[in-house]
Amino acid sequence: MPTLSVTTVIDRPAPHVWAVLRDFRDPSAWYPMALAADGTGSPPDPAQAGIRRVVAPGGALLRERLVEHDDTGCRYTYEVLDLERQPCGLQLTGPCLATVRVESIIGGTMARVVWSVRYDYAEDGADAARDQVRRLERDMFRPALRELRRRLSH
């Protein structure tokens, strides 16, 4: 299963960065694209929300379902739902799982944020899948992590 990982380093302690990232339901504090929460399966704790909707580059509306949330480990994993119906045309043969995690570095004074996505694609569409994933990296992952770093540097 191929994995794409995008990383940034932020000059803030990991718990401070995680406090911004931990809310799966409403990532507007760091995610620059418009979004809306469905409220589907959402318990009172926003970190445990069931499904969110995120507008991706190009206007595609993605539905994402929280799979795992670990406050102690400063990470969560979610599955992108209905990806086959999106205009990007990415043809997958299995789930598309993404993980956001925060790691403490430099003696706890700084944080590394890693946003990764794992996916399986049809062999006959391997080149197209790689191109689409690179586009997601360029148009979605990197801008979001730049925005997070910018917001936390003030």
mmCIF file of C-alpha atoms in Angstrom:
data_model
loop_
_atom_site.group_PDB
_atom_site.id
_atom_site.type_symbol
_atom_site.label_atom_id
_atom_site.label_comp_id
_atom_site.label_asym_id
_atom_site.label_seq_id
_atom_site.Cartn_x
_atom_site.Cartn_y
_atom_site.Cartn_z
ATOM 1 C CA MET A 1 0.000 0.000 0.000
ATOM 2 C CA PRO A 2 1.768 3.214 -1.124
ATOM 3 C CA THR A 3 2.016 6.062 1.367
ATOM 4 C CA LEU A 4 2.420 9.771 0.782
ATOM 5 C CA SER A 5 3.730 11.728 3.784
ATOM 6 C CA VAL A 6 4.087 15.473 4.096
ATOM 7 C CA THR A 7 5.951 16.912 7.075
ATOM 8 C CA THR A 8 6.505 20.301 8.637
ATOM 9 C CA VAL A 9 8.364 21.473 11.743
ATOM 10 C CA ILE A 10 6.806 24.098 13.999
ATOM 11 C CA ASP A 11 8.590 26.141 16.653
ATOM 12 C CA ARG A 12 6.052 25.291 19.347
ATOM 13 C CA PRO A 13 5.825 22.378 21.801
ATOM 14 C CA ALA A 14 3.905 19.339 20.549
ATOM 15 C CA PRO A 15 1.034 19.685 23.083
ATOM 16 C CA HIS A 16 0.406 23.242 21.844
ATOM 17 C CA VAL A 17 0.317 22.085 18.212
ATOM 18 C CA TRP A 18 -1.878 19.081 19.050
ATOM 19 C CA ALA A 19 -4.378 21.363 20.800
ATOM 20 C CA VAL A 20 -4.921 23.045 17.420
ATOM 21 C CA LEU A 21 -4.987 19.832 15.354
ATOM 22 C CA ARG A 22 -6.934 17.464 17.621
ATOM 23 C CA ASP A 23 -10.455 18.539 16.666
ATOM 24 C CA PHE A 24 -11.284 16.200 13.782
ATOM 25 C CA ARG A 25 -14.743 17.672 13.313
ATOM 26 C CA ASP A 26 -13.597 21.262 12.797
ATOM 27 C CA PRO A 27 -10.081 21.664 11.397
ATOM 28 C CA SER A 28 -10.723 25.293 10.400
ATOM 29 C CA ALA A 29 -8.023 26.433 12.836
ATOM 30 C CA TRP A 30 -5.427 25.063 10.417
ATOM 31 C CA TYR A 31 -7.066 23.746 7.240
ATOM 32 C CA PRO A 32 -7.351 26.582 4.683
ATOM 33 C CA MET A 33 -10.144 25.071 2.551
ATOM 34 C CA ALA A 34 -13.825 25.569 3.377
ATOM 35 C CA LEU A 35 -15.513 22.786 5.295
ATOM 36 C CA ALA A 36 -18.707 21.749 6.994
ATOM 37 C CA ALA A 37 -19.443 19.114 9.617
ATOM 38 C CA ASP A 38 -22.194 16.613 8.846
ATOM 39 C CA GLY A 39 -22.870 15.808 12.459
ATOM 40 C CA THR A 40 -23.332 12.167 11.504
ATOM 41 C CA GLY A 41 -22.433 10.000 14.464
ATOM 42 C CA SER A 42 -21.002 12.940 16.355
ATOM 43 C CA PRO A 43 -20.801 12.556 20.128
ATOM 44 C CA PRO A 44 -20.361 15.665 22.313
ATOM 45 C CA ASP A 45 -16.547 15.480 22.213
ATOM 46 C CA PRO A 46 -15.519 17.112 18.905
ATOM 47 C CA ALA A 47 -12.361 15.010 18.766
ATOM 48 C CA GLN A 48 -14.559 11.920 18.481
ATOM 49 C CA ALA A 49 -16.807 13.210 15.672
ATOM 50 C CA GLY A 50 -17.992 10.647 13.151
ATOM 51 C CA ILE A 51 -17.998 12.221 9.673
ATOM 52 C CA ARG A 52 -16.887 15.586 8.335
ATOM 53 C CA ARG A 53 -17.119 17.159 4.906
ATOM 54 C CA VAL A 54 -14.142 19.019 3.475
ATOM 55 C CA VAL A 55 -13.922 20.996 0.259
ATOM 56 C CA ALA A 56 -10.801 19.867 -1.577
ATOM 57 C CA PRO A 57 -8.898 21.779 -4.272
ATOM 58 C CA GLY A 58 -11.046 22.069 -7.382
ATOM 59 C CA GLY A 59 -14.221 22.153 -5.304
ATOM 60 C CA ALA A 60 -14.661 18.416 -4.713
ATOM 61 C CA LEU A 61 -16.604 17.706 -1.531
ATOM 62 C CA LEU A 62 -14.879 14.939 0.424
ATOM 63 C CA ARG A 63 -16.541 12.975 3.199
ATOM 64 C CA GLU A 64 -14.120 11.766 5.834
ATOM 65 C CA ARG A 65 -14.858 9.310 8.646
ATOM 66 C CA LEU A 66 -12.824 9.251 11.853
ATOM 67 C CA VAL A 67 -11.317 5.785 12.364
ATOM 68 C CA GLU A 68 -9.057 6.344 15.376
ATOM 69 C CA HIS A 69 -8.310 9.258 17.709
ATOM 70 C CA ASP A 70 -5.444 9.100 20.228
ATOM 71 C CA ASP A 71 -4.924 12.183 22.390
ATOM 72 C CA THR A 72 -2.044 10.552 24.265
ATOM 73 C CA GLY A 73 -0.227 9.696 21.035
ATOM 74 C CA CYS A 74 -1.237 13.023 19.436
ATOM 75 C CA ARG A 75 -2.682 11.462 16.276
ATOM 76 C CA TYR A 76 -5.848 10.531 14.474
ATOM 77 C CA THR A 77 -6.645 8.442 11.421
ATOM 78 C CA TYR A 78 -9.551 8.923 9.078
ATOM 79 C CA GLU A 79 -10.903 7.288 5.934
ATOM 80 C CA VAL A 80 -11.833 9.273 2.838
ATOM 81 C CA LEU A 81 -15.267 8.017 1.748
ATOM 82 C CA ASP A 82 -16.774 7.959 -1.749
ATOM 83 C CA LEU A 83 -13.466 8.955 -3.351
ATOM 84 C CA GLU A 84 -14.372 7.098 -6.535
ATOM 85 C CA ARG A 85 -17.122 9.657 -7.187
ATOM 86 C CA GLN A 86 -14.759 12.619 -7.024
ATOM 87 C CA PRO A 87 -13.667 14.617 -10.084
ATOM 88 C CA CYS A 88 -10.011 13.721 -9.493
ATOM 89 C CA GLY A 89 -10.809 10.301 -10.948
ATOM 90 C CA LEU A 90 -8.482 8.444 -8.591
ATOM 91 C CA GLN A 91 -9.349 4.754 -9.029
ATOM 92 C CA LEU A 92 -8.574 2.922 -5.803
ATOM 93 C CA THR A 93 -8.854 -0.776 -5.045
ATOM 94 C CA GLY A 94 -9.110 -0.359 -1.274
ATOM 95 C CA PRO A 95 -9.617 2.251 1.415
ATOM 96 C CA CYS A 96 -7.866 5.613 1.446
ATOM 97 C CA LEU A 97 -6.641 6.172 5.013
ATOM 98 C CA ALA A 98 -4.983 9.349 6.231
ATOM 99 C CA THR A 99 -3.213 10.004 9.526
ATOM 100 C CA VAL A 100 -2.301 13.314 11.147
ATOM 101 C CA ARG A 101 0.238 13.061 13.963
ATOM 102 C CA VAL A 102 2.314 15.428 16.066
ATOM 103 C CA GLU A 103 5.725 14.400 17.413
ATOM 104 C CA SER A 104 7.803 16.174 20.028
ATOM 105 C CA ILE A 105 11.329 17.037 18.847
ATOM 106 C CA ILE A 106 14.333 19.094 19.992
ATOM 107 C CA GLY A 107 13.858 18.246 23.669
ATOM 108 C CA GLY A 108 10.148 19.035 23.572
ATOM 109 C CA THR A 109 10.565 22.625 22.407
ATOM 110 C CA MET A 110 9.393 21.995 18.833
ATOM 111 C CA ALA A 111 6.930 19.754 17.016
ATOM 112 C CA ARG A 112 7.004 17.749 13.822
ATOM 113 C CA VAL A 113 3.632 17.349 12.102
ATOM 114 C CA VAL A 114 3.256 14.431 9.704
ATOM 115 C CA TRP A 115 0.189 14.100 7.484
ATOM 116 C CA SER A 116 0.210 10.844 5.566
ATOM 117 C CA VAL A 117 -2.205 9.000 3.309
ATOM 118 C CA ARG A 118 -2.201 5.275 2.446
ATOM 119 C CA TYR A 119 -4.040 3.956 -0.581
ATOM 120 C CA ASP A 120 -4.184 1.083 -3.070
ATOM 121 C CA TYR A 121 -4.787 1.760 -6.738
ATOM 122 C CA ALA A 122 -5.491 -0.371 -9.784
ATOM 123 C CA GLU A 123 -2.271 -1.439 -11.515
ATOM 124 C CA ASP A 124 -3.519 -0.276 -14.909
ATOM 125 C CA GLY A 125 -3.955 3.209 -13.457
ATOM 126 C CA ALA A 126 -0.692 3.422 -11.510
ATOM 127 C CA ASP A 127 0.763 6.397 -13.406
ATOM 128 C CA ALA A 128 -2.481 8.367 -13.196
ATOM 129 C CA ALA A 129 -2.820 7.551 -9.483
ATOM 130 C CA ARG A 130 0.714 8.788 -8.757
ATOM 131 C CA ASP A 131 -0.001 12.011 -10.659
ATOM 132 C CA GLN A 132 -3.254 12.552 -8.753
ATOM 133 C CA VAL A 133 -1.611 11.932 -5.388
ATOM 134 C CA ARG A 134 1.213 14.348 -6.252
ATOM 135 C CA ARG A 135 -1.435 16.922 -7.142
ATOM 136 C CA LEU A 136 -3.119 16.371 -3.756
ATOM 137 C CA GLU A 137 0.252 16.836 -2.078
ATOM 138 C CA ARG A 138 0.853 20.105 -3.937
ATOM 139 C CA ASP A 139 -2.682 21.524 -3.772
ATOM 140 C CA MET A 140 -3.970 20.293 -0.410
ATOM 141 C CA PHE A 141 -1.446 18.769 1.988
ATOM 142 C CA ARG A 142 1.407 21.285 1.668
ATOM 143 C CA PRO A 143 -0.817 24.420 1.725
ATOM 144 C CA ALA A 144 -2.630 23.131 4.826
ATOM 145 C CA LEU A 145 0.600 22.478 6.726
ATOM 146 C CA ARG A 146 2.014 25.854 5.633
ATOM 147 C CA GLU A 147 -1.138 27.496 6.998
ATOM 148 C CA LEU A 148 -0.806 25.615 10.290
ATOM 149 C CA ARG A 149 2.823 26.737 10.638
ATOM 150 C CA ARG A 150 1.870 30.328 9.742
ATOM 151 C CA ARG A 151 -0.970 30.475 12.276
ATOM 152 C CA LEU A 152 1.155 29.047 15.066
ATOM 153 C CA SER A 153 4.094 31.369 14.402
ATOM 154 C CA HIS A 154 2.173 34.426 15.602
#
